[in-house]
Structures are given as structure tokens and as C-alpha cells.
CSV table of C-alpha atoms and ligand atoms in Angstrom, one decimal:
chain,number,residue,atom,x,y,z
A,14,MET,CA,47.6,-45.7,-19.1
A,15,THR,CA,45.8,-43.0,-20.9
A,16,GLU,CA,42.4,-42.3,-22.1
A,17,VAL,CA,43.7,-39.5,-24.5
A,18,PRO,CA,45.9,-40.0,-27.4
A,19,VAL,CA,49.3,-38.8,-26.9
A,20,PRO,CA,50.7,-37.2,-30.0
A,21,TYR,CA,53.7,-39.4,-31.9
A,22,GLN,CA,55.3,-39.0,-34.9
A,23,VAL,CA,56.4,-41.1,-37.8
A,24,VAL,CA,60.1,-41.2,-38.0
A,25,ARG,CA,60.4,-44.1,-40.3
A,26,ARG,CA,58.2,-46.3,-42.6
A,27,SER,CA,59.1,-49.6,-44.5
A,28,GLN,CA,56.9,-51.4,-46.4
A,29,GLU,CA,56.7,-55.1,-45.7
A,30,THR,CA,54.6,-56.3,-48.3
A,31,THR,CA,52.0,-55.1,-50.6
A,32,ASP,CA,49.7,-54.5,-47.7
A,33,THR,CA,51.6,-54.0,-44.7
A,34,THR,CA,54.0,-51.5,-43.4
A,35,THR,CA,55.7,-51.1,-40.3
A,36,LEU,CA,56.0,-47.7,-38.9
A,37,VAL,CA,58.6,-46.7,-36.2
A,38,VAL,CA,57.2,-43.9,-34.0
A,39,GLU,CA,58.7,-41.3,-31.5
A,40,PRO,CA,56.9,-39.3,-28.9
A,41,VAL,CA,56.4,-35.4,-30.2
A,42,ALA,CA,56.6,-34.9,-26.4
A,43,ARG,CA,55.7,-37.1,-23.6
A,44,ALA,CA,55.7,-40.5,-24.0
A,45,LEU,CA,53.8,-43.3,-23.0
A,46,PRO,CA,54.8,-45.8,-20.1
A,47,PRO,CA,57.1,-48.5,-21.4
A,48,PHE,CA,55.7,-51.3,-23.7
A,49,ARG,CA,56.2,-54.8,-23.1
A,50,PRO,CA,56.3,-57.4,-25.8
A,51,GLY,CA,53.0,-58.9,-26.5
A,52,GLN,CA,50.8,-55.3,-25.3
A,53,PHE,CA,49.3,-53.4,-28.0
A,54,ALA,CA,48.6,-49.5,-28.3
A,55,MET,CA,45.3,-47.8,-29.5
A,56,ILE,CA,46.6,-46.1,-32.6
A,57,TYR,CA,44.3,-43.1,-33.7
A,58,ALA,CA,44.5,-42.1,-37.3
A,59,PHE,CA,43.4,-38.3,-36.8
A,60,GLY,CA,39.7,-37.8,-38.3
A,61,VAL,CA,39.6,-41.4,-39.3
A,62,GLY,CA,39.5,-43.6,-36.1
A,63,GLU,CA,41.4,-45.7,-33.6
A,64,ILE,CA,42.5,-49.4,-33.8
A,65,PRO,CA,44.6,-51.6,-31.6
A,66,VAL,CA,48.0,-52.7,-32.8
A,67,SER,CA,50.5,-54.6,-31.2
A,68,VAL,CA,54.2,-53.3,-30.8
A,69,SER,CA,56.2,-54.6,-33.2
A,70,GLY,CA,59.4,-53.2,-31.9
A,71,ILE,CA,60.4,-51.4,-28.5
A,72,LEU,CA,63.6,-49.3,-29.1
A,73,ASP,CA,65.4,-47.8,-26.1
A,74,HIS,CA,66.4,-44.7,-28.4
A,75,ARG,CA,64.0,-41.5,-28.1
A,76,HIS,CA,60.9,-44.2,-26.6
A,77,ARG,CA,60.9,-45.2,-30.0
A,78,LEU,CA,58.0,-48.0,-31.0
A,79,ALA,CA,57.6,-49.9,-34.0
A,80,HIS,CA,54.1,-50.8,-35.4
A,81,THR,CA,53.7,-53.3,-38.4
A,82,VAL,CA,50.1,-52.7,-39.5
A,83,ARG,CA,47.9,-54.5,-42.3
A,84,ALA,CA,45.6,-52.2,-44.6
A,85,VAL,CA,42.5,-54.4,-43.9
A,86,GLY,CA,40.0,-51.2,-43.8
A,87,ALA,CA,39.7,-47.5,-43.4
A,88,VAL,CA,41.4,-46.9,-40.3
A,89,SER,CA,44.1,-49.3,-40.9
A,90,ALA,CA,44.7,-48.0,-44.3
A,91,ALA,CA,45.1,-44.7,-43.0
A,92,VAL,CA,47.3,-45.6,-40.6
A,93,CYS,CA,49.6,-47.8,-43.0
A,94,ALA,CA,49.3,-44.5,-45.1
A,95,ALA,CA,50.7,-41.9,-42.5
A,96,ALA,CA,54.0,-40.4,-43.9
A,97,GLU,CA,57.3,-39.8,-42.3
A,98,GLY,CA,56.6,-36.5,-40.4
A,99,GLN,CA,52.7,-37.4,-39.9
A,100,GLU,CA,51.4,-37.1,-36.2
A,101,LEU,CA,49.2,-40.1,-34.9
A,102,GLY,CA,47.7,-40.5,-31.3
A,103,LEU,CA,48.6,-43.3,-29.5
A,104,ARG,CA,47.2,-44.8,-26.1
A,105,GLY,CA,48.7,-47.6,-24.1
A,106,PRO,CA,50.2,-49.8,-23.1
A,107,PHE,CA,47.2,-52.1,-23.2
A,108,GLY,CA,46.9,-55.8,-22.2
A,109,THR,CA,48.8,-58.8,-20.6
A,110,GLY,CA,52.1,-59.5,-22.3
A,111,TRP,CA,53.9,-62.4,-23.4
A,112,GLU,CA,55.8,-62.9,-20.1
A,113,LEU,CA,58.7,-64.6,-21.8
A,114,GLU,CA,60.3,-65.0,-18.3
A,115,ARG,CA,58.1,-68.1,-17.8
A,116,ALA,CA,60.5,-69.9,-20.3
A,117,ALA,CA,63.4,-69.3,-18.2
A,118,GLY,CA,65.6,-72.5,-18.5
A,119,GLY,CA,63.6,-74.4,-20.7
A,120,ASP,CA,63.0,-73.7,-24.6
A,121,VAL,CA,61.3,-71.1,-26.2
A,122,LEU,CA,59.1,-72.0,-29.2
A,123,VAL,CA,57.5,-69.2,-31.4
A,124,VAL,CA,54.9,-70.3,-33.9
A,125,ALA,CA,53.5,-67.3,-36.3
A,126,GLY,CA,51.0,-66.9,-38.8
A,127,GLY,CA,50.8,-64.3,-41.0
A,128,ILE,CA,50.5,-60.8,-39.6
A,129,GLY,CA,51.1,-62.6,-36.2
A,130,LEU,CA,54.7,-62.6,-36.5
A,131,ALA,CA,54.5,-58.8,-35.6
A,132,PRO,CA,53.5,-59.2,-31.9
A,133,LEU,CA,56.2,-61.9,-31.4
A,134,ARG,CA,58.9,-59.9,-33.0
A,135,PRO,CA,59.9,-58.2,-29.8
A,136,LEU,CA,59.4,-61.5,-27.9
A,137,ILE,CA,62.3,-62.8,-30.0
A,138,ARG,CA,64.4,-59.9,-29.8
A,139,ALA,CA,64.0,-60.6,-26.2
A,140,ALA,CA,65.0,-63.9,-26.1
A,141,LEU,CA,68.2,-63.7,-28.5
A,142,ALA,CA,68.9,-60.6,-26.0
A,143,GLY,CA,68.7,-63.0,-22.9
A,144,ALA,CA,70.5,-65.9,-24.5
A,145,GLY,CA,71.7,-68.4,-21.9
A,146,ARG,CA,68.5,-68.0,-20.2
A,147,TYR,CA,66.7,-70.0,-22.4
A,148,ARG,CA,67.7,-73.4,-23.9
A,149,ARG,CA,66.9,-73.7,-27.6
A,150,LEU,CA,64.7,-70.9,-29.6
A,151,ASN,CA,62.8,-72.3,-32.4
A,152,LEU,CA,60.8,-69.9,-34.7
A,153,LEU,CA,58.4,-71.1,-37.0
A,154,ALA,CA,56.3,-69.1,-39.3
A,155,GLY,CA,53.6,-69.7,-41.7
A,156,ALA,CA,52.6,-67.0,-44.3
A,157,ARG,CA,50.2,-67.1,-47.6
A,158,THR,CA,52.8,-66.9,-50.2
A,159,PRO,CA,56.7,-65.9,-50.1
A,160,ASP,CA,55.8,-62.5,-51.0
A,161,ASP,CA,53.6,-62.3,-47.8
A,162,LEU,CA,56.8,-63.1,-45.4
A,163,LEU,CA,56.9,-60.4,-43.0
A,164,TYR,CA,61.0,-59.2,-41.5
A,165,ALA,CA,62.3,-61.7,-44.6
A,166,ASP,CA,65.8,-60.3,-44.2
A,167,GLU,CA,65.4,-60.1,-40.8
A,168,LEU,CA,64.6,-64.1,-40.4
A,169,ARG,CA,67.5,-64.6,-42.7
A,170,CYS,CA,70.1,-63.1,-40.6
A,171,LEU,CA,68.6,-65.1,-37.5
A,172,ALA,CA,68.8,-68.6,-39.7
A,173,ASP,CA,72.3,-67.5,-41.1
A,174,ALA,CA,73.4,-66.3,-37.6
A,175,ALA,CA,72.2,-69.8,-36.1
A,176,PRO,CA,71.3,-68.5,-32.6
A,177,ALA,CA,68.0,-70.2,-33.5
A,178,HIS,CA,66.4,-72.4,-35.6
A,179,VAL,CA,64.1,-70.9,-37.7
A,180,ALA,CA,61.6,-72.2,-40.2
A,181,VAL,CA,59.0,-70.7,-42.7
A,182,THR,CA,56.2,-72.2,-44.5
A,183,VAL,CA,54.0,-71.0,-47.0
A,184,ASP,CA,50.5,-72.1,-48.3
A,185,ARG,CA,51.0,-71.1,-51.8
A,186,PRO,CA,54.8,-71.1,-53.3
A,187,GLY,CA,55.4,-68.9,-56.1
A,188,HIS,CA,57.9,-70.3,-58.7
A,189,GLY,CA,61.4,-70.3,-57.6
A,190,TRP,CA,60.5,-71.1,-53.7
A,191,LEU,CA,62.8,-73.5,-52.3
A,192,GLY,CA,61.4,-73.6,-49.1
A,193,SER,CA,58.7,-75.4,-47.2
A,194,VAL,CA,54.7,-75.7,-48.5
A,195,GLY,CA,52.3,-76.5,-45.9
A,196,MET,CA,50.6,-75.4,-42.7
A,197,VAL,CA,52.8,-74.1,-40.0
A,198,THR,CA,52.2,-77.1,-37.6
A,199,GLN,CA,54.0,-79.8,-40.0
A,200,LEU,CA,56.9,-77.3,-38.9
A,201,LEU,CA,56.7,-78.6,-35.5
A,202,ASN,CA,57.8,-82.1,-36.8
A,203,ARG,CA,61.3,-80.7,-37.5
A,204,ALA,CA,61.5,-78.1,-34.6
A,205,ASP,CA,63.9,-79.1,-31.9
A,206,PHE,CA,62.6,-79.0,-28.6
A,207,ALA,CA,61.0,-81.1,-25.2
A,208,PRO,CA,57.9,-80.6,-25.0
A,209,GLY,CA,57.6,-81.1,-21.3
A,210,GLU,CA,60.1,-78.2,-21.1
A,211,THR,CA,58.6,-76.1,-23.7
A,212,THR,CA,57.0,-72.9,-23.3
A,213,ALA,CA,55.1,-71.6,-26.6
A,214,PHE,CA,53.9,-68.5,-28.0
A,215,VAL,CA,51.5,-68.5,-30.6
A,216,CYS,CA,50.1,-65.7,-32.7
A,217,GLY,CA,48.2,-65.7,-36.0
A,218,PRO,CA,44.5,-66.0,-36.9
A,219,GLU,CA,42.4,-67.7,-34.6
A,220,ALA,CA,41.6,-71.0,-36.4
A,221,MET,CA,45.5,-71.5,-36.8
A,222,ILE,CA,46.2,-70.7,-33.0
A,223,ARG,CA,43.5,-73.4,-32.6
A,224,ALA,CA,45.2,-75.8,-34.5
A,225,THR,CA,48.5,-75.4,-33.3
A,226,ALA,CA,47.9,-75.5,-29.9
A,227,ARG,CA,45.9,-78.7,-30.0
A,228,ASP,CA,49.1,-80.0,-31.8
A,229,LEU,CA,51.4,-78.8,-29.4
A,230,ARG,CA,49.1,-80.3,-26.4
A,231,HIS,CA,48.9,-83.7,-28.4
A,232,ARG,CA,52.7,-83.5,-28.2
A,233,GLY,CA,52.9,-82.9,-24.5
A,234,VAL,CA,53.5,-79.3,-24.1
A,235,PRO,CA,51.3,-78.4,-20.8
A,236,ALA,CA,48.3,-76.1,-21.6
A,237,ASP,CA,49.4,-73.4,-19.6
A,238,ARG,CA,52.8,-73.2,-21.0
A,239,ILE,CA,51.2,-72.3,-24.5
A,240,ARG,CA,50.5,-68.6,-24.7
A,241,VAL,CA,48.1,-67.3,-27.5
A,242,SER,CA,47.4,-64.1,-28.2
A,243,LEU,CA,43.7,-63.3,-29.0
A,244,GLU,CA,43.3,-60.3,-31.1
A,245,ARG,CA,39.3,-60.4,-31.5
A,246,ASN,CA,38.3,-56.8,-31.9
A,247,MET,CA,37.9,-54.3,-29.2
A,248,ARG,CA,37.0,-50.6,-28.6
A,249,CYS,CA,37.7,-48.9,-25.6
A,250,ALA,CA,41.0,-51.0,-24.7
A,251,THR,CA,40.1,-50.0,-20.9
A,252,GLY,CA,38.2,-52.9,-19.7
A,253,HIS,CA,34.7,-50.6,-19.7
A,254,CYS,CA,32.8,-51.4,-23.2
A,255,GLY,CA,32.7,-55.0,-23.2
A,256,HIS,CA,33.1,-54.9,-27.1
A,257,CYS,CA,36.1,-57.8,-26.3
A,258,GLN,CA,34.3,-60.0,-24.1
A,259,LEU,CA,35.3,-63.5,-24.3
A,260,GLY,CA,33.4,-65.5,-21.7
A,261,PRO,CA,34.6,-64.4,-18.4
A,262,LEU,CA,37.5,-62.6,-20.0
A,263,LEU,CA,37.7,-58.8,-21.4
A,264,LEU,CA,40.4,-59.5,-23.8
A,265,CYS,CA,41.7,-55.7,-24.0
A,266,ARG,CA,42.2,-56.4,-20.0
A,267,ASP,CA,42.6,-59.9,-19.5
A,268,GLY,CA,44.5,-60.3,-23.0
A,269,PRO,CA,45.2,-60.4,-25.5
A,270,VAL,CA,47.9,-62.7,-24.0
A,271,ALA,CA,46.7,-65.8,-22.2
A,272,GLY,CA,47.5,-69.5,-21.6
A,273,TYR,CA,45.9,-71.9,-23.6
A,274,ASP,CA,44.5,-73.6,-20.1
A,275,ARG,CA,42.4,-70.4,-19.9
A,276,VAL,CA,41.1,-70.0,-23.2
A,277,ALA,CA,40.7,-73.4,-24.9
A,278,PRO,CA,37.0,-73.7,-24.0
A,279,LEU,CA,36.4,-70.0,-25.0
A,280,LEU,CA,38.1,-70.5,-28.5
A,281,ALA,CA,34.8,-72.3,-29.4
A,282,VAL,CA,32.7,-69.1,-28.8
A,283,ARG,CA,31.7,-68.0,-32.3
A,284,GLU,CA,30.8,-64.3,-31.5
A,285,LEU,CA,31.6,-62.1,-28.6
B,18,MET,CA,66.1,-89.7,-34.4
B,19,ILE,CA,62.4,-89.7,-35.4
B,20,LYS,CA,60.7,-87.8,-32.6
B,21,THR,CA,57.3,-86.7,-34.2
B,22,THR,CA,53.7,-87.7,-33.6
B,23,THR,CA,53.0,-87.5,-37.4
B,24,SER,CA,55.5,-90.3,-38.4
B,25,LEU,CA,54.7,-93.8,-39.1
B,26,LEU,CA,57.4,-95.3,-36.6
B,27,GLY,CA,57.3,-92.5,-33.9
B,28,THR,CA,54.4,-94.3,-31.8
B,29,LEU,CA,54.3,-97.6,-33.3
B,30,ASP,CA,55.5,-100.1,-30.3
B,31,PRO,CA,58.8,-101.4,-30.2
B,32,GLN,CA,58.1,-104.8,-31.5
B,33,SER,CA,56.2,-103.1,-34.3
B,34,ARG,CA,58.7,-101.1,-35.3
B,35,ASP,CA,61.5,-103.4,-35.7
B,36,ARG,CA,59.6,-105.8,-37.8
B,37,LEU,CA,58.9,-103.1,-40.2
B,38,LEU,CA,62.5,-101.7,-39.9
B,39,THR,CA,64.1,-105.2,-40.9
B,40,THR,CA,62.5,-104.8,-44.0
B,41,ALA,CA,63.4,-101.2,-45.0
B,42,LYS,CA,66.6,-100.6,-46.9
B,43,GLU,CA,68.5,-97.0,-47.2
B,44,VAL,CA,68.0,-95.1,-50.4
B,45,SER,CA,69.1,-91.5,-51.4
B,46,PHE,CA,67.9,-89.4,-53.9
B,47,GLY,CA,69.3,-86.4,-55.3
B,48,ALA,CA,67.8,-83.0,-55.4
B,49,GLY,CA,65.6,-83.0,-58.2
B,50,ASP,CA,65.1,-86.5,-58.8
B,51,ARG,CA,61.4,-87.6,-59.2
B,52,ILE,CA,60.5,-90.6,-56.8
B,53,PHE,CA,56.9,-91.3,-58.2
B,54,SER,CA,54.3,-89.8,-60.2
B,55,GLU,CA,50.7,-89.5,-60.5
B,56,GLY,CA,48.8,-92.6,-61.6
B,57,GLN,CA,51.8,-94.9,-61.3
B,58,ARG,CA,51.8,-98.1,-59.2
B,59,ALA,CA,52.2,-97.6,-55.5
B,60,ASP,CA,54.6,-100.5,-54.6
B,61,ARG,CA,56.9,-98.6,-52.0
B,62,PHE,CA,57.0,-96.0,-49.5
B,63,TRP,CA,59.5,-93.9,-47.8
B,64,ILE,CA,60.3,-92.4,-44.3
B,65,ILE,CA,62.4,-89.7,-44.5
B,66,ARG,CA,65.4,-89.5,-42.6
B,67,THR,CA,67.0,-86.2,-44.0
B,68,GLY,CA,66.1,-83.6,-46.5
B,69,SER,CA,62.9,-82.8,-48.1
B,70,ILE,CA,60.3,-84.3,-50.4
B,71,VAL,CA,57.9,-82.0,-52.5
B,72,LEU,CA,54.2,-83.5,-53.3
B,73,ASP,CA,53.0,-82.1,-56.3
B,74,LEU,CA,49.8,-82.5,-58.8
B,75,HIS,CA,50.2,-82.1,-62.3
B,76,VAL,CA,48.4,-79.4,-64.1
B,77,PRO,CA,47.9,-79.7,-68.1
B,78,GLY,CA,49.7,-76.8,-69.7
B,79,ARG,CA,51.5,-75.5,-66.3
B,80,ARG,CA,53.9,-76.2,-63.9
B,81,SER,CA,53.1,-79.0,-61.6
B,82,ALA,CA,51.5,-77.5,-58.5
B,83,THR,CA,53.3,-78.1,-55.2
B,84,ILE,CA,50.7,-79.2,-52.8
B,85,GLU,CA,52.8,-79.9,-49.9
B,86,THR,CA,56.6,-80.5,-48.6
B,87,LEU,CA,57.5,-83.1,-46.4
B,88,GLY,CA,60.7,-83.3,-44.2
B,89,SER,CA,62.9,-85.6,-41.6
B,90,GLY,CA,60.6,-88.5,-39.9
B,91,ASP,CA,57.5,-87.9,-42.5
B,92,LEU,CA,56.1,-91.0,-44.2
B,93,VAL,CA,55.9,-90.5,-48.0
B,94,GLY,CA,52.9,-92.0,-49.5
B,95,TRP,CA,50.1,-94.0,-48.3
B,96,SER,CA,48.2,-95.1,-51.6
B,97,TRP,CA,50.2,-98.6,-51.0
B,98,LEU,CA,47.8,-99.4,-48.1
B,99,PHE,CA,44.4,-99.1,-50.3
B,100,PRO,CA,43.2,-100.3,-53.7
B,101,PRO,CA,43.7,-99.7,-56.5
B,102,TYR,CA,47.5,-98.9,-55.1
B,103,GLN,CA,48.0,-95.7,-57.3
B,104,TRP,CA,49.7,-92.8,-56.4
B,105,HIS,CA,47.2,-90.1,-56.8
B,106,LEU,CA,50.2,-87.3,-56.3
B,107,GLY,CA,54.0,-87.0,-57.4
B,108,ALA,CA,56.8,-86.8,-55.7
B,109,GLU,CA,59.9,-85.3,-56.2
B,110,ALA,CA,63.3,-84.6,-54.0
B,111,GLN,CA,63.5,-80.8,-53.2
B,112,SER,CA,67.3,-81.3,-51.6
B,113,PRO,CA,69.5,-84.5,-51.2
B,114,VAL,CA,67.3,-87.1,-49.5
B,115,ARG,CA,68.0,-90.0,-47.2
B,116,ALA,CA,65.1,-92.1,-46.5
B,117,LEU,CA,64.0,-95.3,-45.1
B,118,GLU,CA,62.5,-97.4,-48.3
B,119,PHE,CA,59.9,-100.1,-47.7
B,120,ASP,CA,58.4,-102.5,-50.1
B,121,ALA,CA,54.6,-102.3,-49.9
B,122,THR,CA,53.8,-105.9,-50.9
B,123,VAL,CA,55.9,-107.1,-48.3
B,124,ILE,CA,54.5,-104.8,-45.4
B,125,ARG,CA,50.9,-105.5,-46.5
B,126,ALA,CA,51.7,-109.3,-46.4
B,127,LEU,CA,53.2,-108.5,-43.0
B,128,CYS,CA,50.1,-106.8,-42.1
B,129,GLU,CA,47.8,-109.7,-43.0
B,130,ALA,CA,49.7,-112.4,-41.4
B,131,ASP,CA,50.0,-110.2,-38.1
B,132,PRO,CA,46.5,-108.8,-37.5
B,133,VAL,CA,47.9,-106.6,-34.2
B,134,LEU,CA,50.8,-105.1,-36.5
B,135,GLY,CA,48.2,-104.8,-39.3
B,136,ARG,CA,46.0,-102.7,-36.9
B,137,ALA,CA,49.1,-100.7,-35.9
B,138,VAL,CA,50.2,-99.9,-38.8
B,139,ALA,CA,46.9,-99.1,-40.3
B,140,ARG,CA,46.0,-96.9,-37.5
B,141,ARG,CA,49.3,-94.6,-37.6
B,142,VAL,CA,48.7,-94.3,-41.1
B,143,ALA,CA,45.0,-93.3,-40.8
B,144,GLU,CA,46.5,-91.0,-38.1
B,145,ILE,CA,48.6,-89.3,-40.6
B,146,ILE,CA,46.1,-89.1,-43.4
B,147,GLY,CA,44.0,-87.4,-40.5
B,148,HIS,CA,46.2,-84.9,-39.9
B,149,ARG,CA,47.1,-84.0,-43.1
B,150,LEU,CA,43.7,-83.8,-44.0
B,151,VAL,CA,43.1,-81.1,-41.0
B,152,SER,CA,46.2,-79.0,-42.2
B,153,ALA,CA,44.5,-78.7,-46.1
B,154,ARG,CA,41.3,-77.9,-44.6
B,155,THR,CA,42.7,-75.5,-42.9
B,156,ARG,CA,44.7,-74.1,-45.8
B,157,LEU,CA,41.2,-74.1,-47.5
B,158,LEU,CA,40.4,-71.2,-45.4
B,159,ASP,CA,43.0,-69.0,-46.5
B,160,LEU,CA,43.6,-67.8,-43.3
B,161,TYR,CA,46.3,-65.4,-44.1
B,162,GLY,CA,44.2,-64.1,-47.1
B,163,PRO,CA,42.8,-60.3,-47.0
B,164,TYR,CA,39.4,-62.0,-46.1
B,165,GLY,CA,41.3,-64.6,-43.8
B,166,SER,CA,38.3,-66.3,-42.9
B,167,GLY,CA,35.9,-65.8,-45.4
B,168,PRO,CA,33.3,-62.8,-45.7
B,169,GLY,CA,32.2,-61.4,-42.8
B,170,SER,CA,28.4,-61.9,-41.8
C,309,LIG,C1,44.9,-56.7,-29.6
C,309,LIG,C2,44.8,-56.4,-30.9
C,309,LIG,C3,46.5,-56.2,-31.6
C,309,LIG,C4,46.2,-56.0,-32.9
C,309,LIG,N1,47.5,-56.2,-33.4
C,309,LIG,C5,47.7,-56.1,-34.5
C,309,LIG,C6,48.6,-55.5,-35.5
C,309,LIG,O1,49.8,-55.5,-34.8
C,309,LIG,N2,48.8,-55.2,-36.8
C,309,LIG,C7,47.9,-55.3,-37.5
C,309,LIG,O2,47.8,-55.4,-38.6
C,309,LIG,N3,46.5,-55.3,-36.8
C,309,LIG,C8,46.3,-55.7,-35.6
C,309,LIG,N4,45.2,-55.8,-34.9
C,309,LIG,C9,44.2,-56.1,-36.0
C,309,LIG,C10,43.4,-54.5,-36.2
C,309,LIG,O3,43.4,-53.9,-34.9
C,309,LIG,C11,42.5,-54.6,-37.0
C,309,LIG,O4,43.1,-54.8,-38.5
C,309,LIG,C12,41.8,-53.0,-37.5
C,309,LIG,O5,40.9,-52.7,-36.1
C,309,LIG,C13,40.8,-53.2,-38.4
C,309,LIG,O6,40.3,-51.4,-38.5
C,309,LIG,P1,39.9,-51.0,-39.8
C,309,LIG,O7,39.0,-49.7,-39.4
C,309,LIG,O8,41.0,-51.0,-40.7
C,309,LIG,O9,39.0,-52.1,-40.3
C,309,LIG,P2,37.4,-52.3,-40.3
C,309,LIG,O10,36.6,-52.0,-41.7
C,309,LIG,O11,37.0,-52.4,-39.1
C,309,LIG,O12,37.6,-54.2,-40.8
C,309,LIG,C14,38.2,-54.8,-41.8
C,309,LIG,C15,38.0,-56.2,-42.1
C,309,LIG,O13,39.2,-56.9,-41.1
C,309,LIG,C16,38.5,-57.6,-40.1
C,309,LIG,N5,39.0,-57.3,-38.7
C,309,LIG,C17,39.1,-56.2,-38.3
C,309,LIG,N6,39.5,-56.1,-36.8
C,309,LIG,C18,40.0,-57.6,-36.8
C,309,LIG,C19,40.4,-58.3,-35.7
C,309,LIG,N7,40.9,-57.9,-34.9
C,309,LIG,N8,40.8,-59.9,-35.9
C,309,LIG,C20,40.5,-60.3,-37.4
C,309,LIG,N9,39.6,-59.5,-38.3
C,309,LIG,C21,39.3,-58.3,-38.2
C,309,LIG,C22,36.7,-57.2,-40.0
C,309,LIG,O14,35.7,-58.1,-39.8
C,309,LIG,C23,36.1,-56.8,-41.6
C,309,LIG,O15,36.3,-58.0,-42.5
C,309,LIG,C24,45.3,-56.2,-33.6
C,309,LIG,C25,43.9,-56.1,-32.9
C,309,LIG,C26,43.9,-56.7,-31.4
C,309,LIG,C27,42.6,-56.6,-31.0
């Protein structure tokens, strides 16, 4: 873990949607310690500012990392705009990971909303790589419109190759959309999992996380097997500043991923 | 297998379920078939076995707006349970659909005659409506939009 940003260089960028970009970065010299799925880096756009961003890919080659960033304000826009060859400063790895191993022997259920698919992508890859250790893999993703869906090609390949049950739903279908319309929780009806032996990994806007977790509880998934990622804003990422405090938890250190059994009572908290 | 918590039959007791099922018939629709339209008499309802159905709302001068998609195990239609028994949305098969079809008059009569069954059915339908209302309200937030939960304070 570092307090001083380490220089990384953008080696590839791909525009995922109109406002979201995936950057693949590699260390200019020294690499940060290895990241686990669900952890995040503090990315510093020189001269603009620093933001927390989850890893959306952990590559073996040259310690590369992928980050998928949605431009919502000054810093995220600057990170999204970083050209190939440009340097960014990274600190990390921070936070708890998804801890996929908790699902060993049971069903894996991944539920993502919007940009929430980004932190789940390394988890999905790890689950596919570890096939045999888990029973069924369900991936349910919600997006605003078909054009807002992240990694559409990867999802299609995954669905076609059929190692997983993949279902996608949108809030607003455009003309020609033949997929599902509605909230991501509706896809749970059609997913194939045994609630008592399922570990769920949920990420998206907090209201979507709450709705999904409640639905899963209702179906019989144990609260401690519902892993949610709470990405409320944070500053120092090292557990010092208190900016991301949620009840007794400091989300940069005790989160972002936590069991629903721990965070359910805290999710009613309006402000930090 | 109907395994959902949002299906009509899913959590009815076996006796009630069997009584409903004896009145049902298997039907199928081709992709693109219109099942019902807004304003028509709601004299039947369906439980989807396979395939998907879109619910839509007619918008004058424009293509019908898709509101929601229903799939395997889902109940299609609840307007048959409450006067004036008229559909307030339309429904169209999105893919080939196999479904169980129920006659609303028959089911309403069964529910009248057997209050236990009637209560169980009304309760399940209310739960399903509640579930869909929560989904619709959550979608109103436009969570994935640029200002996800509305403007900040
Ligand atoms: C642990 C963690 C992991 C994250 N991972 C990712 C990721 O993988 N990809 C990604 O695009 N973003 C991610 N974020 C969110 C990202 O950090 C924020 O979008 C960013 O900090 C916004 O900074 P800004 O200066 O660009 O915009 P600002 O001007 O600070 O904010 C712009 C708007 O976005 C809202 N906003 C800012 N931060 C958040 C937040 N955390 N949650 C909800 N709304 C927010 C603000 O209220 C404001 O309306 C993550 C956040 C956390 C805490």
C-alpha cells in the first residue's frame, strides 16, 4: 500500500459507451502490489485530482491493470480522457476484495447495475478460470439503455460459449432491442441457482444494491453470502480521514466489499 | 418448474395450486403475436412456461413503448381480478411462448365460492403487483443515468 502515487502509463484505451472508457495501464517502473478482484486504486490525474476506481481487469502481462471509468465530474473526465502513452499516478491496492473462494462448492450469482459491472469483471474471469470449483455461474446485468451496456462483446461471447447463464436487462429499450426490459431483480426469476447454496456478488447504484439484496434474502440466500460493494465517496483511502465512514465501518478499509449481514442496518444511513 | 417467488403458483399451497391448474389450458403464441391490447376486456390471464412477453403502452403517433418484459414463471395480467376488468397495458409475444391460460370468470367464481382460495390468490396477486410497483418506482430514479439518484443537495 502506498501513500505516494506510482506512475503508470496508459497502454490501451477503449471507449465502452459515450461516457465510459476502459484504460489498460502498466507501471512505468515499479509496480504496485498485486490487486484482487473487488479492490480499488486511487488514480491521480496529474494537476486535476485523485479518485477511487476499482480494477476491472488484472492482467498477468507486465503487471497491467484495467480500469473502467465513467466521466461524471472533473477528475473522472480527466482520467477518461488520458491518451495512450499518458501517465497517471496510482496508489493501492485498497479495500476488501470480493473473496470468490467463499462460493467454492456452491452457485455463483453476479448481479451488476450500470458501471457496477466493472468491479465484477475480474471476479467473473476468476470464476470462469476456476470452473469446477463452483457449480453454476449466473451473470445478471442491468443498464439504462442497450447502448449503455458495458463489455457487450464479452457478454455475448460468454453467453454463446455457455459456461454461464448470462442475462441482460435495460430500463429503456431502443428500437430493435429484443432483450429484456425491467429491473435487474426480475432476471432473478429466470436464473438457475439454489438460494441456500449461493454466494451473490452485487454492485451498482446503492438503491439497486438494496433492492437486489432484499430480493435475494426473500428468496433464501443467507445475508452473509450476499457480498455487496459500497462505493460511497472517499478521500484518503487509508482509513485516516473518516470521509467514507458508514456507521462503525470505514469503507476504504472495511469495504468497499462487505457482507449484507454487516451493512444492511447501515444502508438506511442517508449521509456519511 | 416454476421456482420463483414472484410467480402466482410458486407459493400457493398445493391444494389451491391444483384447483387452479385443473382449470388451465396450455396455449402457445408465435413471436410477434398480440395477446391483448389496452382497453380490451380482461377475461383471461396467463402464466408463462417458456418464452417472453413484452408489456407495452400505446403512444399516439409513435411506436408502442415497451414497459417491461415478462418471462418463465411470470404472471401475465392482473386486471382480470378487479373491476372494471380492462387491460391497462398491451401484451405481445417477444419470442415463441408456451403458457398456461386461465379463464378469469372461472377463477373469480372459484375464489368467490372458496374464501380460503380467494384470499390466497388475491394475496399472491397483490404481492406480485407490489413487487412490480417497487421495480417501477426504482426505475423512476433513473439510477444508471448521469445523475443517478437525482441532483445532489
Ligand atoms: C471504492 C470505489 C470504487 C469506485 N470504482 C469506480 C469505477 O470502477 N469506475 C468509475 O467510473 N467510478 C468508480 N467509483 C466512483 C468514482 O470514484 C467517482 O465517480 C469519482 O470520484 C467522481 O469524481 P469526479 O471529480 O470526477 O466528480 P465529482 O465532481 O466529485 O462528482 C460528480 C458527480 O458524481 C457524484 N459522485 C461522486 N462520487 C460518487 C460515488 N462514489 N458514488 C456515487 N456518486 C458519486 C457526485 O455526487 C456528483 O454528482 C468508485 C468509487 C469508490 C468509492
